[in-house]
C-alpha atoms as one frame of an Amber mdcrd trajectory, in Angstrom:
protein
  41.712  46.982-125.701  40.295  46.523-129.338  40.275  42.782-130.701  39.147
  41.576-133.718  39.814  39.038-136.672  40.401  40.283-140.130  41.034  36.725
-141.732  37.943  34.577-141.388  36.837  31.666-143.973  33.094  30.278-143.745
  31.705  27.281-145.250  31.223  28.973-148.237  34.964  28.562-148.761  37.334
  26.017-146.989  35.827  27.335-143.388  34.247  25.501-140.727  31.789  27.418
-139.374  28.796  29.448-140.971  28.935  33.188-142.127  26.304  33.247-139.010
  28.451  31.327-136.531  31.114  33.173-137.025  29.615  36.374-136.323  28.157
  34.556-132.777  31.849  33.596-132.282  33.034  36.965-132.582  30.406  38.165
-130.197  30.903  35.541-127.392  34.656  36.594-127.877  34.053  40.372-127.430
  35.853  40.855-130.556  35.832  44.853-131.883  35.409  43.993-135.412  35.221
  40.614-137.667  35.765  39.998-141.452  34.841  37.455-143.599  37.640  36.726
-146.309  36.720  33.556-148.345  38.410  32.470-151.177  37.045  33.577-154.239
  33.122  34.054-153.440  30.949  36.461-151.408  28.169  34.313-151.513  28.544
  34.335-147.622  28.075  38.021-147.340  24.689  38.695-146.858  24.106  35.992
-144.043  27.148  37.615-142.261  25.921  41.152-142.888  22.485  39.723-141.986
  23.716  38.099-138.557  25.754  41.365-137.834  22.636  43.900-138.267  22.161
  45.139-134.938  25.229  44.310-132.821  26.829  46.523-130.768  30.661  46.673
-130.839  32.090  46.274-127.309  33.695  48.994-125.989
């Protein structure tokens, strides 16, 4: 079965956790793919892309 959440907002926007906590969340959940949406910025993106780098999707 393929998880994942599409609708994701860090503390860069009105989020609670970090672009790097989420992607940890995602991983302990065995989620398929994550996305970060916040509201107006992508200063969040390159910690999440940073914290991504490596991981292997679940299959």
């Amino acid at each position: 079965m393929i998880t994942c959440d599409l609708h994701t907002h860090s503390t860069f926007s009105d989020g609670t956790f970090t672009p790097s906590q989420i992607v940890m969340e995602a991983l302990r959940a065995n989620l398929s793919a994550v996305a970060l949406t916040d509201h107006n910025t992508v200063s969040g993106l390159t910690e999440f892309l940073g914290a991504a780098r490596g991981t292997a999707l679940p299959r």
